[in-house]
PDB file of C-alpha atoms in Angstrom:
ATOM      1  CA  MET A1295      98.176  68.061  59.115  1.00 53.00           C
ATOM      2  CA  ALA A1296      97.556  64.340  58.868  1.00 83.00           C
ATOM      3  CA  ASN A1297      96.486  63.634  62.438  1.00 96.00           C
ATOM      4  CA  LEU A1298      94.111  65.625  64.629  1.00 98.00           C
ATOM      5  CA  PHE A1299      96.208  65.097  67.743  1.00 97.00           C
ATOM      6  CA  ALA A1300      99.642  65.583  66.146  1.00 95.00           C
ATOM      7  CA  SER A1301     101.744  68.586  65.159  1.00 91.00           C
ATOM      8  CA  ILE A1302     100.881  70.518  68.308  1.00 93.00           C
ATOM      9  CA  PRO A1303     103.363  73.394  68.627  1.00 91.00           C
ATOM     10  CA  ALA A1304     105.309  73.504  71.897  1.00 89.00           C
ATOM     11  CA  LYS A1305     104.226  77.107  72.334  1.00 91.00           C
ATOM     12  CA  ILE A1306     100.974  78.628  71.111  1.00 93.00           C
ATOM     13  CA  ASP A1307     101.198  82.407  71.212  1.00 91.00           C
ATOM     14  CA  ALA A1308      98.032  82.923  69.199  1.00 92.00           C
ATOM     15  CA  GLU A1309      95.219  80.592  68.142  1.00 92.00           C
ATOM     16  CA  VAL A1310      96.258  78.299  65.276  1.00 95.00           C
ATOM     17  CA  PHE A1311      93.727  77.709  62.472  1.00 95.00           C
ATOM     18  CA  GLU A1312      94.411  74.827  60.061  1.00 96.00           C
ATOM     19  CA  ALA A1313      92.193  73.774  57.159  1.00 97.00           C
ATOM     20  CA  LEU A1314      91.670  70.011  57.004  1.00 97.00           C
ATOM     21  CA  LEU A1315      89.196  70.018  54.123  1.00 97.00           C
ATOM     22  CA  THR A1316      88.065  72.894  51.932  1.00 97.00           C
ATOM     23  CA  ARG A1317      85.275  72.190  49.479  1.00 95.00           C
ATOM     24  CA  ALA A1318      82.458  74.239  47.970  1.00 92.00           C
ATOM     25  CA  ASN A1319      79.957  72.671  50.381  1.00 90.00           C
ATOM     26  CA  VAL A1320      81.971  72.172  53.535  1.00 96.00           C
ATOM     27  CA  ARG A1321      85.009  73.432  55.382  1.00 97.00           C
ATOM     28  CA  ILE A1322      86.648  71.524  58.208  1.00 98.00           C
ATOM     29  CA  GLU A1323      89.223  73.188  60.445  1.00 98.00           C
ATOM     30  CA  ARG A1324      91.360  72.286  63.411  1.00 98.00           C
ATOM     31  CA  ILE A1325      91.819  75.137  65.847  1.00 97.00           C
ATOM     32  CA  LEU A1326      94.371  75.097  68.673  1.00 97.00           C
ATOM     33  CA  SER A1327      94.074  77.356  71.700  1.00 97.00           C
ATOM     34  CA  HIS A1328      96.153  77.558  74.840  1.00 96.00           C
ATOM     35  CA  GLY A1329      94.542  80.087  77.125  1.00 95.00           C
ATOM     36  CA  GLN A1330      93.570  82.439  74.302  1.00 95.00           C
ATOM     37  CA  SER A1331      90.148  84.033  74.024  1.00 94.00           C
ATOM     38  CA  THR A1332      88.448  86.281  71.520  1.00 92.00           C
ATOM     39  CA  PRO A1333      89.080  89.939  72.360  1.00 92.00           C
ATOM     40  CA  GLU A1334      86.360  91.501  74.544  1.00 90.00           C
ATOM     41  CA  GLN A1335      83.324  92.788  72.640  1.00 89.00           C
ATOM     42  CA  THR A1336      84.536  91.064  69.499  1.00 93.00           C
ATOM     43  CA  TRP A1337      82.093  88.609  67.936  1.00 95.00           C
ATOM     44  CA  TYR A1338      82.244  85.987  65.243  1.00 93.00           C
ATOM     45  CA  ALA A1339      79.099  85.958  63.077  1.00 93.00           C
ATOM     46  CA  GLN A1340      79.580  84.015  59.882  1.00 94.00           C
ATOM     47  CA  ASP A1341      77.294  83.278  56.947  1.00 95.00           C
ATOM     48  CA  GLU A1342      77.785  79.523  57.408  1.00 96.00           C
ATOM     49  CA  HIS A1343      76.530  77.262  60.147  1.00 97.00           C
ATOM     50  CA  GLU A1344      79.251  75.827  62.354  1.00 97.00           C
ATOM     51  CA  TRP A1345      79.319  72.532  64.220  1.00 98.00           C
ATOM     52  CA  VAL A1346      82.154  72.486  66.690  1.00 98.00           C
ATOM     53  CA  ALA A1347      83.592  69.748  68.895  1.00 98.00           C
ATOM     54  CA  VAL A1348      86.358  69.868  71.487  1.00 98.00           C
ATOM     55  CA  LEU A1349      88.775  66.943  71.160  1.00 98.00           C
ATOM     56  CA  ALA A1350      91.086  67.923  74.029  1.00 98.00           C
ATOM     57  CA  GLY A1351      91.119  70.603  76.712  1.00 97.00           C
ATOM     58  CA  CYS A1352      88.196  72.913  77.489  1.00 98.00           C
ATOM     59  CA  GLY A1353      86.750  76.153  76.199  1.00 98.00           C
ATOM     60  CA  ILE A1354      83.758  78.388  76.884  1.00 98.00           C
ATOM     61  CA  LEU A1355      81.651  79.799  74.055  1.00 97.00           C
ATOM     62  CA  GLN A1356      79.801  82.999  74.855  1.00 97.00           C
ATOM     63  CA  PHE A1357      76.810  84.222  72.854  1.00 97.00           C
ATOM     64  CA  GLU A1358      75.544  87.754  72.411  1.00 94.00           C
ATOM     65  CA  ASP A1359      72.374  86.930  74.382  1.00 94.00           C
ATOM     66  CA  GLY A1360      74.537  86.228  77.429  1.00 93.00           C
ATOM     67  CA  THR A1361      74.379  82.455  77.390  1.00 96.00           C
ATOM     68  CA  GLU A1362      77.587  80.479  77.765  1.00 97.00           C
ATOM     69  CA  VAL A1363      78.417  76.911  76.803  1.00 97.00           C
ATOM     70  CA  LYS A1364      81.409  75.142  78.305  1.00 97.00           C
ATOM     71  CA  LEU A1365      82.814  72.405  76.079  1.00 98.00           C
ATOM     72  CA  CYS A1366      85.386  69.886  77.280  1.00 98.00           C
ATOM     73  CA  LYS A1367      86.849  66.809  75.591  1.00 98.00           C
ATOM     74  CA  GLY A1368      84.183  65.192  73.439  1.00 98.00           C
ATOM     75  CA  ASP A1369      81.529  67.890  73.844  1.00 98.00           C
ATOM     76  CA  HIS A1370      80.029  69.364  70.692  1.00 98.00           C
ATOM     77  CA  HIS A1371      77.714  72.232  69.821  1.00 97.00           C
ATOM     78  CA  ASN A1372      76.003  73.613  66.722  1.00 97.00           C
ATOM     79  CA  ILE A1373      76.196  77.364  66.093  1.00 97.00           C
ATOM     80  CA  PRO A1374      73.658  78.612  63.523  1.00 96.00           C
ATOM     81  CA  ALA A1375      74.786  81.079  60.865  1.00 97.00           C
ATOM     82  CA  HIS A1376      74.759  84.752  61.903  1.00 97.00           C
ATOM     83  CA  VAL A1377      74.598  83.949  65.624  1.00 97.00           C
ATOM     84  CA  LYS A1378      77.163  86.175  67.286  1.00 97.00           C
ATOM     85  CA  HIS A1379      79.596  84.227  69.428  1.00 97.00           C
ATOM     86  CA  ARG A1380      83.082  84.448  70.868  1.00 96.00           C
ATOM     87  CA  VAL A1381      85.482  82.235  72.751  1.00 96.00           C
ATOM     88  CA  LYS A1382      85.313  83.576  76.290  1.00 97.00           C
ATOM     89  CA  TRP A1383      87.934  81.287  77.785  1.00 97.00           C
ATOM     90  CA  THR A1384      90.179  78.370  76.984  1.00 97.00           C
ATOM     91  CA  ASP A1385      92.117  76.240  79.433  1.00 97.00           C
ATOM     92  CA  PRO A1386      95.443  77.940  80.225  1.00 96.00           C
ATOM     93  CA  ASP A1387      96.949  74.666  81.474  1.00 96.00           C
ATOM     94  CA  THR A1388      96.610  72.527  78.356  1.00 96.00           C
ATOM     95  CA  VAL A1389      96.082  72.817  74.609  1.00 97.00           C
ATOM     96  CA  THR A1390      92.446  72.874  73.552  1.00 98.00           C
ATOM     97  CA  ILE A1391      91.860  71.140  70.207  1.00 98.00           C
ATOM     98  CA  TRP A1392      88.702  72.269  68.404  1.00 98.00           C
ATOM     99  CA  LEU A1393      87.266  70.576  65.337  1.00 98.00           C
ATOM    100  CA  ALA A1394      84.981  72.928  63.405  1.00 98.00           C
ATOM    101  CA  VAL A1395      82.727  71.936  60.501  1.00 98.00           C
ATOM    102  CA  PHE A1396      81.358  74.913  58.550  1.00 98.00           C
ATOM    103  CA  TYR A1397      78.428  74.127  56.261  1.00 97.00           C
ATOM    104  CA  PRO A1398      76.074  76.179  54.090  1.00 94.00           C
ATOM    105  CA  ALA A1399      73.061  77.921  55.593  1.00 90.00           C
TER     106      ALA A1399
ATOM    107  CA  MET B 925      74.550  61.691  72.583  1.00 53.00           C
ATOM    108  CA  ALA B 926      76.075  64.789  74.089  1.00 83.00           C
ATOM    109  CA  ASN B 927      79.727  63.707  74.204  1.00 96.00           C
ATOM    110  CA  LEU B 928      81.744  61.964  71.515  1.00 98.00           C
ATOM    111  CA  PHE B 929      83.583  59.787  74.012  1.00 97.00           C
ATOM    112  CA  ALA B 930      80.608  58.986  76.280  1.00 95.00           C
ATOM    113  CA  SER B 931      77.720  56.527  76.143  1.00 91.00           C
ATOM    114  CA  ILE B 932      79.890  53.682  74.879  1.00 93.00           C
ATOM    115  CA  PRO B 933      77.957  50.445  75.329  1.00 91.00           C
ATOM    116  CA  ALA B 934      79.730  47.767  77.380  1.00 89.00           C
ATOM    117  CA  LYS B 935      79.150  45.293  74.550  1.00 91.00           C
ATOM    118  CA  ILE B 936      78.956  46.152  70.857  1.00 93.00           C
ATOM    119  CA  ASP B 937      77.466  43.246  68.944  1.00 91.00           C
ATOM    120  CA  ALA B 938      76.989  45.245  65.748  1.00 92.00           C
ATOM    121  CA  GLU B 939      78.256  48.626  64.603  1.00 92.00           C
ATOM    122  CA  VAL B 940      76.396  51.519  66.258  1.00 95.00           C
ATOM    123  CA  PHE B 941      75.430  54.502  64.080  1.00 95.00           C
ATOM    124  CA  GLU B 942      74.312  57.690  65.858  1.00 96.00           C
ATOM    125  CA  ALA B 943      73.310  60.946  64.184  1.00 97.00           C
ATOM    126  CA  LEU B 944      74.886  63.990  65.841  1.00 97.00           C
ATOM    127  CA  LEU B 945      73.619  66.548  63.366  1.00 97.00           C
ATOM    128  CA  THR B 946      71.185  66.122  60.482  1.00 97.00           C
ATOM    129  CA  ARG B 947      70.663  69.108  58.209  1.00 95.00           C
ATOM    130  CA  ALA B 948      69.866  69.566  54.524  1.00 92.00           C
ATOM    131  CA  ASN B 949      73.513  70.344  53.763  1.00 90.00           C
ATOM    132  CA  VAL B 950      75.398  68.145  56.204  1.00 96.00           C
ATOM    133  CA  ARG B 951      75.085  64.990  58.252  1.00 97.00           C
ATOM    134  CA  ILE B 952      77.432  64.180  61.106  1.00 98.00           C
ATOM    135  CA  GLU B 953      77.482  60.705  62.630  1.00 98.00           C
ATOM    136  CA  ARG B 954      79.337  58.874  65.346  1.00 98.00           C
ATOM    137  CA  ILE B 955      79.998  55.232  64.508  1.00 97.00           C
ATOM    138  CA  LEU B 956      81.203  52.696  67.076  1.00 97.00           C
ATOM    139  CA  SER B 957      82.913  49.473  66.049  1.00 97.00           C
ATOM    140  CA  HIS B 958      84.491  46.751  68.143  1.00 96.00           C
ATOM    141  CA  GLY B 959      86.054  44.249  65.788  1.00 95.00           C
ATOM    142  CA  GLN B 960      83.265  44.483  63.228  1.00 95.00           C
ATOM    143  CA  SER B 961      83.890  44.824  59.516  1.00 94.00           C
ATOM    144  CA  THR B 962      81.704  45.254  56.460  1.00 92.00           C
ATOM    145  CA  PRO B 963      80.670  41.852  55.067  1.00 92.00           C
ATOM    146  CA  GLU B 964      83.024  40.567  52.334  1.00 90.00           C
ATOM    147  CA  GLN B 965      82.293  41.869  48.842  1.00 89.00           C
ATOM    148  CA  THR B 966      79.874  44.428  50.277  1.00 94.00           C
ATOM    149  CA  TRP B 967      80.603  48.037  49.422  1.00 95.00           C
ATOM    150  CA  TYR B 968      79.375  51.405  50.566  1.00 93.00           C
ATOM    151  CA  ALA B 969      78.985  53.872  47.696  1.00 93.00           C
ATOM    152  CA  GLN B 970      76.943  56.890  48.648  1.00 94.00           C
ATOM    153  CA  ASP B 971      75.827  59.963  46.741  1.00 95.00           C
ATOM    154  CA  GLU B 972      77.454  62.254  49.305  1.00 96.00           C
ATOM    155  CA  HIS B 973      81.126  62.859  49.980  1.00 97.00           C
ATOM    156  CA  GLU B 974      82.300  61.601  53.360  1.00 97.00           C
ATOM    157  CA  TRP B 975      85.091  62.938  55.547  1.00 98.00           C
ATOM    158  CA  VAL B 976      85.890  60.491  58.292  1.00 98.00           C
ATOM    159  CA  ALA B 977      88.134  60.699  61.350  1.00 98.00           C
ATOM    160  CA  VAL B 978      89.000  58.076  63.939  1.00 98.00           C
ATOM    161  CA  LEU B 979      88.850  59.440  67.493  1.00 98.00           C
ATOM    162  CA  ALA B 980      89.796  56.214  69.280  1.00 98.00           C
ATOM    163  CA  GLY B 981      90.918  52.742  68.245  1.00 97.00           C
ATOM    164  CA  CYS B 982      91.887  51.771  64.700  1.00 98.00           C
ATOM    165  CA  GLY B 983      90.201  50.692  61.507  1.00 98.00           C
ATOM    166  CA  ILE B 984      91.172  49.853  57.937  1.00 98.00           C
ATOM    167  CA  LEU B 985      89.234  51.227  54.980  1.00 97.00           C
ATOM    168  CA  GLN B 986      89.426  49.173  51.802  1.00 97.00           C
ATOM    169  CA  PHE B 987      88.611  50.566  48.388  1.00 97.00           C
ATOM    170  CA  GLU B 988      87.394  48.720  45.307  1.00 94.00           C
ATOM    171  CA  ASP B 989      90.682  49.462  43.495  1.00 93.00           C
ATOM    172  CA  GLY B 990      92.512  47.424  46.128  1.00 93.00           C
ATOM    173  CA  THR B 991      94.034  50.270  48.125  1.00 96.00           C
ATOM    174  CA  GLU B 992      93.725  50.259  51.887  1.00 97.00           C
ATOM    175  CA  VAL B 993      93.984  53.082  54.405  1.00 97.00           C
ATOM    176  CA  LYS B 994      94.615  52.354  58.066  1.00 97.00           C
ATOM    177  CA  LEU B 995      93.273  55.037  60.380  1.00 98.00           C
ATOM    178  CA  CYS B 996      94.114  55.196  64.070  1.00 98.00           C
ATOM    179  CA  LYS B 997      93.320  57.820  66.720  1.00 98.00           C
ATOM    180  CA  GLY B 998      93.349  61.251  65.102  1.00 98.00           C
ATOM    181  CA  ASP B 999      93.774  60.088  61.495  1.00 98.00           C
ATOM    182  CA  HIS B1000      91.280  61.369  58.935  1.00 98.00           C
ATOM    183  CA  HIS B1001      90.451  60.662  55.319  1.00 97.00           C
ATOM    184  CA  ASN B1002      88.131  62.050  52.656  1.00 97.00           C
ATOM    185  CA  ILE B1003      86.054  59.600  50.601  1.00 97.00           C
ATOM    186  CA  PRO B1004      84.569  61.127  47.433  1.00 96.00           C
ATOM    187  CA  ALA B1005      80.957  60.355  46.552  1.00 97.00           C
ATOM    188  CA  HIS B1006      80.373  57.113  44.653  1.00 97.00           C
ATOM    189  CA  VAL B1007      83.786  55.678  45.563  1.00 97.00           C
ATOM    190  CA  LYS B1008      83.165  52.115  46.677  1.00 97.00           C
ATOM    191  CA  HIS B1009      84.615  51.381  50.088  1.00 97.00           C
ATOM    192  CA  ARG B1010      84.199  49.051  53.025  1.00 96.00           C
ATOM    193  CA  VAL B1011      85.560  48.688  56.513  1.00 96.00           C
ATOM    194  CA  LYS B1012      87.980  45.785  56.196  1.00 97.00           C
ATOM    195  CA  TRP B1013      88.970  45.579  59.854  1.00 97.00           C
ATOM    196  CA  THR B1014      88.487  47.300  63.186  1.00 97.00           C
ATOM    197  CA  ASP B1015      90.475  46.718  66.338  1.00 97.00           C
ATOM    198  CA  PRO B1016      89.026  43.728  68.226  1.00 96.00           C
ATOM    199  CA  ASP B1017      90.663  44.848  71.483  1.00 96.00           C
ATOM    200  CA  THR B1018      89.109  48.275  71.896  1.00 96.00           C
ATOM    201  CA  VAL B1019      86.194  50.367  70.702  1.00 97.00           C
ATOM    202  CA  THR B1020      86.871  52.342  67.550  1.00 98.00           C
ATOM    203  CA  ILE B1021      85.094  55.703  67.492  1.00 98.00           C
ATOM    204  CA  TRP B1022      84.551  57.118  63.999  1.00 98.00           C
ATOM    205  CA  LEU B1023      83.345  60.634  63.285  1.00 98.00           C
ATOM    206  CA  ALA B1024      81.826  60.894  59.800  1.00 98.00           C
ATOM    207  CA  VAL B1025      80.840  64.125  58.060  1.00 98.00           C
ATOM    208  CA  PHE B1026      78.665  63.583  54.977  1.00 98.00           C
ATOM    209  CA  TYR B1027      78.368  66.585  52.663  1.00 97.00           C
ATOM    210  CA  PRO B1028      76.818  67.233  49.241  1.00 94.00           C
ATOM    211  CA  ALA B1029      78.634  66.289  46.071  1.00 90.00           C
TER     212      ALA B1029
END
């Protein structure tokens, strides 16, 4: 996937995860959503820190402590390792493009 | 700087470097250019690897071996540590927004 805004499938039935760079000390992914969310009561909690930016569309991150962060085009947020989070909502009307940088704790 | 596409100065007389995230194991920067280039015969060659993406505008990276890589909106490129490179050209007609992720070699 040579361009962050290209190769968007016409139909996204499930979130699409694509590795852009995989190295020992960093992992960069593009994630495409189109209305998907993480199943209820399901949490991500990884050993790495994650810096995430939204390049198009909008999504809402929900944290186990109840806080929510809405990210739209250009917004970014850092999620520390082991912090439980899920995607509560993504825009059903357009593709949301996430750029995620995972780095060692 | 809360949004990657916001807080663009009306006039950019010199490249603008802004830290988005600074941690022991990663550094993420936004860089704004508007026609600027690295001075002739001047090279960047850092101890960290650098993954760079262009989010708006266009720029040309030049490497010491003579190769050039043109990056426009959405294009990304990985620059290994110690590889000498410079920005040969950026679009004089619009602001180029670079997102750079520096990670340990």
